[in-house]
Amino acid sequence: MHLSDIQIQVRDMARDFATQTIRPMAEALDHEERFPRDLYTEMGALGLFGIGVPEDMGGPGFDTVTYALVMEELSRGYASVADQCGLIELISTLLVRHGTEAQRAAYLSDIMQAKTLVAYCITEPEAGTDVSGIRTEAVRDGDGWVLNGGKIWIHNAPVADIAFVLARTDRDAGNRGMSIFIVDLHADGIERGPKEHKMGQRASQVGALNFNDVRLPADALLGTEGRGFHMMMSVLDKGRVGIAALAVGIGQAGLEAALDYAQQRKQFKQQIAEFQGVQWLLADMAKDIEAARLLVHSAASKIDRGENATKACSIAKCFSGDMAVARSADAVQVFGGSGYIRGFEVERLYRDAKITQIYEGTNQIQRMIIARELIKHGAAA
Ligand SMILES: Cc1cc2nc3c(=O)[nH]c(=O)nc-3n(C[C@H](O)[C@H](O)[C@H](O)COP(=O)(O)OP(=O)(O)OC[C@H]3O[C@@H](n4cnc5c(N)ncnc54)[C@H](O)[C@@H]3O)c2cc1C
């Protein structure tokens, strides 16, 4: 795909930062399960967050293809760090599209600079894939609201300052009875659960948030009451492109590590890269990574052209997630026993890849969406 000069410039800036700063610290962050707050402050100052925020709202105003390029490069450095970029992009997009001028003025700049850490709260113990099952509820109280309920597996929950919370505001209205609230996580009635210990992407902090009679002012409501489910869905295409690009970055890092190792490691008095069995592993990795990258760029371009991108985004997310899991396993294979040992990058990449098949809609759900779109619009590309 042809990239513009500015897209190449931004990609190369993200690539340099990921190579020089992020990748060298990835193993330690993973091992220690450490949240790199200072790194995020630095990335915010460099303009690596809130990539799609328009210039008149204080952002760089880059398109979705540029966002995907940045996500891939950051993830090539460390997927857990790219995840923070994806979360900030999702929240910024919500604020740009649905926030009032006052809400944007209050939050956008500090979110983009990672001075204010954010969380996006949908999942509950009884409501994972089926979001319509959420029980968290906001009830009107004078001018404002009172929020009660609980969310689980929320990215940034242990450290976030504010949360965008999907809550029921009308028990009888189904998906039209949900709204999104901007909640101050330092307010009374907020209870944070302990940090979860994850298989991969271990620099990201994930945990539970409980809301016990949390009083919210009237201006905590984002957009229109009852439109929360719709607003959440409206940013999913972009979210899926972001995770797909993150998965490509994991695949690319695995290929680079495997190619390097295959040219160093000798068995039977020759480089293992000279064995056809190893060459085919490398070739399969390269072809699937390139295919995934093209799917990501194609889906992102559709969003940028204002076309219906739902099928393209689900295809990109599903293919790239499956690719990252399969091909990072190949990278482990090229390393032999070393690939199974902590401290070798490919061992971490294999663990980091798995979640890309689960969050932002599982890959079963992506297949369901692809089939639904096919039945609705036909098989034409
Ligand atoms: C590390 C991590 C970070 C996360 N971050 C966040 C976050 O920041 N905010 C947030 O709100 N949530 C977050 N989540 C939650 C995540 O979005 C959910 O885990 C995901 O949506 C799946 O829900 P579930 O785990 O309840 O699985 P379930 O919905 O219980 O699904 C279990 C299995 O059943 C399958 N399944 C379910 N329904 C169908 C169907 N109709 N057809 C076919 N198969 C089906 C699924 O694909 C899956 O394989 C995070 C999760 C993790 C692990």
Short mmCIF file of C-alpha atoms and ligand atoms in Angstrom, two decimals:
data_model
loop_
_atom_site.label_atom_id
_atom_site.label_comp_id
_atom_site.label_asym_id
_atom_site.label_seq_id
_atom_site.Cartn_x
_atom_site.Cartn_y
_atom_site.Cartn_z
CA MET A 1 0.00 0.00 0.00
CA HIS A 2 1.24 3.49 -0.86
CA LEU A 3 1.98 5.59 2.22
CA SER A 4 2.17 9.38 2.22
CA ASP A 5 5.33 11.22 3.30
CA ILE A 6 3.70 12.21 6.58
CA GLN A 7 2.55 8.62 7.29
CA ILE A 8 6.10 7.37 6.71
CA GLN A 9 7.51 10.13 8.90
CA VAL A 10 5.19 9.32 11.82
CA ARG A 11 5.74 5.56 11.41
CA ASP A 12 9.52 6.01 11.44
CA MET A 13 9.36 8.21 14.52
CA ALA A 14 7.30 5.54 16.34
CA ARG A 15 9.68 2.83 15.03
CA ASP A 16 12.77 4.65 16.33
CA PHE A 17 11.19 5.26 19.72
CA ALA A 18 10.04 1.64 19.98
CA THR A 19 13.47 0.29 18.97
CA GLN A 20 15.55 2.58 21.15
CA THR A 21 13.35 3.00 24.21
CA ILE A 22 10.50 0.48 24.45
CA ARG A 23 11.97 -2.83 23.23
CA PRO A 24 15.02 -2.74 25.54
CA MET A 25 12.79 -2.41 28.61
CA ALA A 26 10.11 -4.95 27.56
CA GLU A 27 11.61 -8.01 29.25
CA ALA A 28 11.99 -6.22 32.59
CA LEU A 29 8.48 -4.76 32.45
CA ASP A 30 7.08 -8.21 31.71
CA HIS A 31 9.11 -9.95 34.39
CA GLU A 32 8.29 -7.38 37.07
CA GLU A 33 4.67 -6.78 35.87
CA ARG A 34 5.59 -3.09 36.14
CA PHE A 35 3.40 -0.23 34.92
CA PRO A 36 5.76 2.24 33.15
CA ARG A 37 4.14 5.53 34.15
CA ASP A 38 7.20 7.64 33.20
CA LEU A 39 7.38 6.02 29.77
CA TYR A 40 3.76 7.01 29.10
CA THR A 41 4.45 10.60 30.16
CA GLU A 42 7.32 10.66 27.66
CA MET A 43 5.17 9.16 24.90
CA GLY A 44 2.39 11.66 25.62
CA ALA A 45 4.87 14.52 25.29
CA LEU A 46 6.09 13.08 21.96
CA GLY A 47 2.52 13.08 20.59
CA LEU A 48 2.18 9.28 20.40
CA PHE A 49 -1.26 9.30 22.07
CA GLY A 50 -4.57 10.59 20.74
CA ILE A 51 -3.34 10.30 17.18
CA GLY A 52 -6.74 10.88 15.57
CA VAL A 53 -7.73 13.90 17.68
CA PRO A 54 -8.36 16.78 15.24
CA GLU A 55 -5.99 19.73 15.18
CA ASP A 56 -8.70 22.19 16.28
CA MET A 57 -9.12 20.08 19.43
CA GLY A 58 -5.39 20.08 20.18
CA GLY A 59 -4.41 16.79 18.51
CA PRO A 60 -2.28 15.93 15.47
CA GLY A 61 -5.39 14.96 13.43
CA PHE A 62 -3.82 11.90 11.81
CA ASP A 63 -5.90 9.36 9.91
CA THR A 64 -6.63 5.76 10.90
CA VAL A 65 -3.89 4.34 8.64
CA THR A 66 -1.34 6.44 10.55
CA TYR A 67 -2.83 5.22 13.83
CA ALA A 68 -2.42 1.61 12.63
CA LEU A 69 1.19 2.26 11.62
CA VAL A 70 1.97 3.67 15.07
CA MET A 71 0.25 0.77 16.84
CA GLU A 72 2.25 -1.79 14.85
CA GLU A 73 5.55 -0.08 15.60
CA LEU A 74 4.85 0.39 19.32
CA SER A 75 3.76 -3.23 19.57
CA ARG A 76 6.91 -4.37 17.79
CA GLY A 77 8.60 -2.69 20.78
CA TYR A 78 6.18 -4.12 23.36
CA ALA A 79 2.49 -4.91 22.87
CA SER A 80 1.62 -4.03 26.44
CA VAL A 81 2.80 -0.46 25.80
CA ALA A 82 0.94 -0.25 22.48
CA ASP A 83 -2.17 -1.30 24.41
CA GLN A 84 -2.05 1.99 26.34
CA CYS A 85 -1.95 3.87 23.02
CA GLY A 86 -5.00 1.89 21.84
CA LEU A 87 -6.95 2.62 25.01
CA ILE A 88 -6.21 6.35 24.84
CA GLU A 89 -7.21 6.41 21.15
CA LEU A 90 -10.54 4.74 21.94
CA ILE A 91 -11.38 7.14 24.77
CA SER A 92 -10.22 10.20 22.78
CA THR A 93 -12.38 9.13 19.84
CA LEU A 94 -15.40 8.84 22.15
CA LEU A 95 -14.73 12.31 23.57
CA VAL A 96 -14.16 13.86 20.14
CA ARG A 97 -17.35 12.35 18.72
CA HIS A 98 -19.70 12.60 21.69
CA GLY A 99 -18.22 14.92 24.33
CA THR A 100 -19.44 18.45 25.00
CA GLU A 101 -17.00 21.31 24.51
CA ALA A 102 -16.67 21.54 28.30
CA GLN A 103 -15.90 17.80 28.63
CA ARG A 104 -13.29 17.97 25.88
CA ALA A 105 -11.71 21.02 27.47
CA ALA A 106 -11.66 19.29 30.86
CA TYR A 107 -10.16 15.96 29.80
CA LEU A 108 -8.78 15.64 26.27
CA SER A 109 -5.40 17.31 26.60
CA ASP A 110 -4.47 15.60 29.89
CA ILE A 111 -5.57 12.21 28.53
CA MET A 112 -3.43 12.65 25.41
CA GLN A 113 -0.43 13.56 27.54
CA ALA A 114 -1.10 10.60 29.87
CA LYS A 115 -1.33 13.03 32.79
CA THR A 116 -4.83 11.66 33.37
CA LEU A 117 -4.97 7.85 33.09
CA VAL A 118 -8.20 6.42 31.77
CA ALA A 119 -10.19 3.19 31.90
CA TYR A 120 -12.96 1.93 29.63
CA CYS A 121 -15.48 -0.11 31.61
CA ILE A 122 -17.90 -2.47 29.93
CA THR A 123 -17.23 -6.04 31.10
CA GLU A 124 -18.98 -7.45 34.20
CA PRO A 125 -18.95 -10.92 35.77
CA GLU A 126 -22.20 -11.85 33.98
CA ALA A 127 -21.68 -9.69 30.87
CA GLY A 128 -18.65 -10.40 28.68
CA THR A 129 -19.40 -10.97 25.02
CA ASP A 130 -23.08 -10.32 25.70
CA VAL A 131 -22.89 -6.65 26.71
CA SER A 132 -26.67 -6.48 26.96
CA GLY A 133 -26.33 -8.36 30.27
CA ILE A 134 -24.70 -5.49 32.19
CA ARG A 135 -26.18 -4.74 35.61
CA THR A 136 -24.25 -1.61 36.60
CA GLU A 137 -26.90 1.04 36.99
CA ALA A 138 -27.08 4.83 37.18
CA VAL A 139 -30.25 6.24 38.76
CA ARG A 140 -31.25 9.90 38.56
CA ASP A 141 -30.78 11.81 41.80
CA GLY A 142 -31.72 15.50 41.66
CA ASP A 143 -29.59 17.09 38.91
CA GLY A 144 -27.15 14.20 38.86
CA TRP A 145 -26.95 10.42 39.17
CA VAL A 146 -26.05 7.68 41.62
CA LEU A 147 -23.95 4.82 40.22
CA ASN A 148 -23.90 1.25 41.58
CA GLY A 149 -22.38 -1.93 40.19
CA GLY A 150 -19.11 -3.61 39.36
CA LYS A 151 -16.79 -4.10 36.38
CA ILE A 152 -14.05 -6.69 35.93
CA TRP A 153 -10.85 -7.08 33.87
CA ILE A 154 -10.63 -3.36 33.26
CA HIS A 155 -7.41 -2.14 31.67
CA ASN A 156 -5.76 0.51 33.92
CA ALA A 157 -8.27 -0.09 36.75
CA PRO A 158 -5.58 -0.16 39.47
CA VAL A 159 -4.02 3.13 38.31
CA ALA A 160 -6.63 5.14 36.38
CA ASP A 161 -7.85 8.60 37.37
CA ILE A 162 -11.11 8.55 35.42
CA ALA A 163 -13.27 5.84 33.91
CA PHE A 164 -15.75 5.81 31.05
CA VAL A 165 -18.42 3.51 32.44
CA LEU A 166 -21.25 1.85 30.51
CA ALA A 167 -24.28 1.70 32.83
CA ARG A 168 -27.95 0.94 32.57
CA THR A 169 -30.15 4.05 32.85
CA ASP A 170 -33.43 2.37 31.87
CA ARG A 171 -33.98 -1.24 33.00
CA ASP A 172 -36.73 -1.89 30.46
CA ALA A 173 -35.16 -0.42 27.33
CA GLY A 174 -32.58 -3.13 26.51
CA ASN A 175 -29.60 -1.83 24.52
CA ARG A 176 -31.35 1.56 24.21
CA GLY A 177 -31.36 1.89 27.98
CA MET A 178 -27.58 2.23 28.47
CA SER A 179 -25.50 5.39 28.89
CA ILE A 180 -21.81 6.21 29.30
CA PHE A 181 -20.60 8.21 32.33
CA ILE A 182 -17.25 9.85 32.98
CA VAL A 183 -16.44 8.82 36.55
CA ASP A 184 -13.79 10.34 38.83
CA LEU A 185 -12.03 7.32 40.31
CA HIS A 186 -10.80 9.28 43.32
CA ALA A 187 -14.39 9.99 44.43
CA ASP A 188 -16.18 8.45 47.43
CA GLY A 189 -17.71 5.02 46.81
CA ILE A 190 -15.04 3.74 44.41
CA GLU A 191 -13.44 0.45 45.32
CA ARG A 192 -10.56 -0.98 43.28
CA GLY A 193 -9.92 -4.72 43.17
CA PRO A 194 -6.39 -6.14 43.23
CA LYS A 195 -4.25 -6.21 40.09
CA GLU A 196 -4.83 -9.41 38.09
CA HIS A 197 -1.78 -11.52 37.20
CA LYS A 198 -1.98 -12.14 33.45
CA MET A 199 -0.48 -14.63 31.02
CA GLY A 200 0.96 -11.87 28.83
CA GLN A 201 1.05 -8.12 28.23
CA ARG A 202 2.04 -7.93 31.87
CA ALA A 203 2.96 -4.23 31.99
CA SER A 204 -0.72 -3.36 31.54
CA GLN A 205 -2.59 -3.29 34.82
CA VAL A 206 -5.98 -4.98 34.75
CA GLY A 207 -8.45 -5.25 37.62
CA ALA A 208 -11.97 -4.75 38.97
CA LEU A 209 -13.80 -1.53 39.80
CA ASN A 210 -16.79 -1.41 42.12
CA PHE A 211 -19.14 1.56 42.37
CA ASN A 212 -20.98 1.89 45.67
CA ASP A 213 -23.48 4.79 45.66
CA VAL A 214 -21.08 6.96 43.65
CA ARG A 215 -22.64 10.39 43.14
CA LEU A 216 -22.16 11.78 39.64
CA PRO A 217 -22.86 15.36 38.54
CA ALA A 218 -25.18 15.95 35.56
CA ASP A 219 -22.22 16.72 33.29
CA ALA A 220 -20.72 13.25 33.91
CA LEU A 221 -23.07 11.93 31.20
CA LEU A 222 -21.31 11.50 27.84
CA GLY A 223 -23.50 12.26 24.84
CA THR A 224 -27.18 11.44 24.92
CA GLU A 225 -28.86 9.38 27.65
CA GLY A 226 -29.77 5.93 26.34
CA ARG A 227 -27.21 6.02 23.49
CA GLY A 228 -24.31 4.45 25.41
CA PHE A 229 -24.44 1.06 23.65
CA HIS A 230 -24.56 2.77 20.25
CA MET A 231 -21.64 5.09 21.14
CA MET A 232 -19.58 2.15 22.35
CA MET A 233 -20.27 0.26 19.12
CA SER A 234 -19.42 3.32 17.02
CA VAL A 235 -15.75 3.22 18.10
CA LEU A 236 -15.35 -0.56 17.82
CA ASP A 237 -14.22 -0.57 14.18
CA LYS A 238 -11.29 1.68 15.02
CA GLY A 239 -10.58 -0.32 18.18
CA ARG A 240 -10.40 -3.53 16.16
CA VAL A 241 -8.02 -2.03 13.60
CA GLY A 242 -5.81 -0.96 16.52
CA ILE A 243 -5.70 -4.46 18.03
CA ALA A 244 -5.12 -5.98 14.58
CA ALA A 245 -2.12 -3.66 14.08
CA LEU A 246 -0.87 -4.56 17.55
CA ALA A 247 -1.05 -8.24 16.57
CA VAL A 248 0.96 -7.52 13.39
CA GLY A 249 3.61 -5.84 15.56
CA ILE A 250 3.91 -8.99 17.72
CA GLY A 251 4.27 -11.12 14.56
CA GLN A 252 6.91 -8.77 13.14
CA ALA A 253 8.96 -8.78 16.36
CA GLY A 254 8.82 -12.60 16.35
CA LEU A 255 9.98 -12.80 12.74
CA GLU A 256 12.90 -10.43 13.37
CA ALA A 257 14.01 -12.40 16.43
CA ALA A 258 13.61 -15.78 14.66
CA LEU A 259 15.50 -14.67 11.52
CA ASP A 260 18.34 -13.33 13.62
CA TYR A 261 18.56 -16.50 15.73
CA ALA A 262 18.35 -18.80 12.69
CA GLN A 263 21.41 -17.07 11.21
CA GLN A 264 23.41 -17.41 14.43
CA ARG A 265 22.53 -20.83 15.77
CA LYS A 266 24.53 -23.70 14.30
CA GLN A 267 23.65 -27.39 14.28
CA PHE A 268 25.20 -30.09 12.09
CA LYS A 269 28.04 -27.56 11.49
CA GLN A 270 25.81 -25.07 9.67
CA GLN A 271 23.39 -22.24 10.40
CA ILE A 272 19.92 -23.61 11.10
CA ALA A 273 18.68 -20.97 8.57
CA GLU A 274 20.16 -23.23 5.88
CA PHE A 275 17.71 -26.04 6.68
CA GLN A 276 14.59 -26.00 4.54
CA GLY A 277 12.42 -26.93 7.54
CA VAL A 278 13.46 -23.71 9.29
CA GLN A 279 13.24 -21.65 6.08
CA TRP A 280 9.62 -22.67 5.64
CA LEU A 281 8.80 -21.55 9.17
CA LEU A 282 10.37 -18.15 8.41
CA ALA A 283 8.64 -17.90 5.03
CA ASP A 284 5.21 -18.74 6.49
CA MET A 285 5.73 -16.12 9.18
CA ALA A 286 6.69 -13.46 6.61
CA LYS A 287 3.75 -14.18 4.27
CA ASP A 288 1.10 -14.20 7.01
CA ILE A 289 2.46 -11.06 8.66
CA GLU A 290 2.41 -9.24 5.32
CA ALA A 291 -1.13 -10.43 4.58
CA ALA A 292 -2.31 -9.28 8.02
CA ARG A 293 -0.62 -5.89 7.57
CA LEU A 294 -2.36 -5.38 4.23
CA LEU A 295 -5.73 -6.29 5.77
CA VAL A 296 -5.12 -3.77 8.55
CA HIS A 297 -4.22 -0.98 6.11
CA SER A 298 -7.17 -1.81 3.89
CA ALA A 299 -9.63 -1.72 6.84
CA ALA A 300 -8.10 1.52 8.17
CA SER A 301 -8.38 3.11 4.70
CA LYS A 302 -12.07 2.20 4.58
CA ILE A 303 -12.63 4.02 7.88
CA ASP A 304 -10.71 7.03 6.55
CA ARG A 305 -12.84 7.10 3.39
CA GLY A 306 -16.03 6.99 5.49
CA GLU A 307 -17.09 3.63 4.04
CA ASN A 308 -18.77 0.81 5.96
CA ALA A 309 -15.67 -0.80 7.45
CA THR A 310 -17.29 -3.29 9.83
CA LYS A 311 -16.53 -6.47 7.85
CA ALA A 312 -13.03 -5.29 6.91
CA CYS A 313 -12.19 -4.44 10.54
CA SER A 314 -13.46 -7.78 11.84
CA ILE A 315 -11.53 -9.66 9.12
CA ALA A 316 -8.36 -7.71 9.97
CA LYS A 317 -8.75 -8.28 13.73
CA CYS A 318 -9.61 -11.97 13.41
CA PHE A 319 -6.89 -12.81 10.87
CA SER A 320 -4.19 -10.79 12.63
CA GLY A 321 -4.98 -12.20 16.08
CA ASP A 322 -4.94 -15.79 14.79
CA MET A 323 -1.78 -15.00 12.82
CA ALA A 324 0.01 -13.54 15.85
CA VAL A 325 -0.72 -16.64 17.96
CA ALA A 326 0.27 -19.12 15.22
CA ARG A 327 3.34 -17.27 14.01
CA SER A 328 4.72 -16.36 17.43
CA ALA A 329 4.50 -20.12 18.13
CA ASP A 330 6.63 -20.62 14.99
CA ALA A 331 9.14 -18.12 16.35
CA VAL A 332 9.38 -20.21 19.54
CA GLN A 333 9.90 -23.29 17.32
CA VAL A 334 12.83 -21.66 15.50
CA PHE A 335 14.48 -21.04 18.88
CA GLY A 336 14.01 -24.68 19.94
CA GLY A 337 14.33 -25.15 23.72
CA SER A 338 15.60 -21.59 24.18
CA GLY A 339 12.24 -20.32 22.93
CA TYR A 340 10.56 -21.91 25.93
CA ILE A 341 12.82 -20.22 28.46
CA ARG A 342 12.01 -16.94 30.23
CA GLY A 343 14.22 -14.06 29.08
CA PHE A 344 14.07 -14.97 25.39
CA GLU A 345 11.88 -12.43 23.59
CA VAL A 346 9.91 -15.03 21.63
CA GLU A 347 8.71 -16.72 24.82
CA ARG A 348 7.12 -13.41 25.87
CA LEU A 349 5.73 -12.69 22.39
CA TYR A 350 3.91 -16.03 22.39
CA ARG A 351 2.23 -15.13 25.70
CA ASP A 352 1.53 -11.54 24.59
CA ALA A 353 -0.20 -12.71 21.39
CA LYS A 354 -2.99 -14.80 22.95
CA ILE A 355 -5.12 -11.93 24.24
CA THR A 356 -5.45 -10.49 20.71
CA GLN A 357 -7.89 -13.34 20.00
CA ILE A 358 -9.96 -12.44 23.07
CA TYR A 359 -10.35 -8.72 23.77
CA GLU A 360 -12.07 -6.11 21.57
CA GLY A 361 -14.57 -8.88 20.71
CA THR A 362 -13.37 -12.50 20.68
CA ASN A 363 -12.42 -14.02 17.33
CA GLN A 364 -15.58 -16.14 17.44
CA ILE A 365 -17.55 -12.91 17.56
CA GLN A 366 -15.49 -11.44 14.69
CA ARG A 367 -16.44 -14.48 12.57
CA MET A 368 -20.09 -13.98 13.55
CA ILE A 369 -19.90 -10.32 12.43
CA ILE A 370 -18.17 -11.23 9.15
CA ALA A 371 -20.89 -13.81 8.36
CA ARG A 372 -23.67 -11.36 9.34
CA GLU A 373 -22.20 -8.68 7.05
CA LEU A 374 -21.88 -11.22 4.20
CA ILE A 375 -25.52 -12.22 4.55
CA LYS A 376 -26.63 -8.57 4.74
CA HIS A 377 -24.47 -7.04 1.98
CA GLY A 378 -23.36 -10.00 -0.20
CA ALA A 379 -19.91 -11.41 -0.91
CA ALA A 380 -18.52 -8.54 -3.01
CA ALA A 381 -15.30 -7.02 -1.61
C1 LIG B 1 -6.27 -8.62 29.62
C2 LIG B 1 -7.68 -8.20 29.45
C3 LIG B 1 -7.99 -6.85 29.30
C4 LIG B 1 -9.33 -6.46 29.18
N1 LIG B 1 -9.63 -5.12 29.14
C5 LIG B 1 -10.92 -4.74 29.21
C6 LIG B 1 -11.25 -3.35 29.35
O1 LIG B 1 -10.38 -2.48 29.43
N2 LIG B 1 -12.56 -3.02 29.44
C7 LIG B 1 -13.56 -3.96 29.37
O2 LIG B 1 -14.72 -3.58 29.46
N3 LIG B 1 -13.28 -5.28 29.24
C8 LIG B 1 -11.98 -5.70 29.17
N4 LIG B 1 -11.67 -7.03 29.05
C9 LIG B 1 -12.74 -8.01 28.95
C10 LIG B 1 -12.85 -8.63 27.56
O3 LIG B 1 -13.36 -7.66 26.67
C11 LIG B 1 -13.71 -9.89 27.66
O4 LIG B 1 -12.93 -10.86 28.30
C12 LIG B 1 -14.19 -10.39 26.31
O5 LIG B 1 -15.13 -9.50 25.78
C13 LIG B 1 -14.85 -11.76 26.39
O6 LIG B 1 -15.80 -11.83 27.41
P1 LIG B 1 -15.71 -13.05 28.47
O7 LIG B 1 -14.30 -13.13 28.95
O8 LIG B 1 -16.75 -12.85 29.50
O9 LIG B 1 -15.98 -14.34 27.65
P2 LIG B 1 -17.42 -14.98 27.33
O10 LIG B 1 -18.32 -13.96 26.74
O11 LIG B 1 -17.90 -15.71 28.54
O12 LIG B 1 -17.03 -16.04 26.20
C14 LIG B 1 -16.46 -17.32 26.51
C15 LIG B 1 -16.26 -18.05 25.17
O13 LIG B 1 -17.55 -18.20 24.53
C16 LIG B 1 -17.50 -17.66 23.22
N5 LIG B 1 -18.80 -17.07 22.87
C17 LIG B 1 -19.56 -16.22 23.61
N6 LIG B 1 -20.66 -15.88 22.93
C18 LIG B 1 -20.60 -16.49 21.74
C19 LIG B 1 -21.45 -16.54 20.59
N7 LIG B 1 -22.58 -15.85 20.51
N8 LIG B 1 -21.05 -17.29 19.53
C20 LIG B 1 -19.89 -18.01 19.58
N9 LIG B 1 -19.05 -18.01 20.63
C21 LIG B 1 -19.41 -17.27 21.70
C22 LIG B 1 -16.39 -16.61 23.26
O14 LIG B 1 -15.86 -16.34 21.97
C23 LIG B 1 -15.38 -17.28 24.17
O15 LIG B 1 -14.61 -18.18 23.45
C24 LIG B 1 -10.35 -7.44 29.16
C25 LIG B 1 -10.03 -8.79 29.28
C26 LIG B 1 -8.72 -9.18 29.46
C27 LIG B 1 -8.43 -10.66 29.65
#
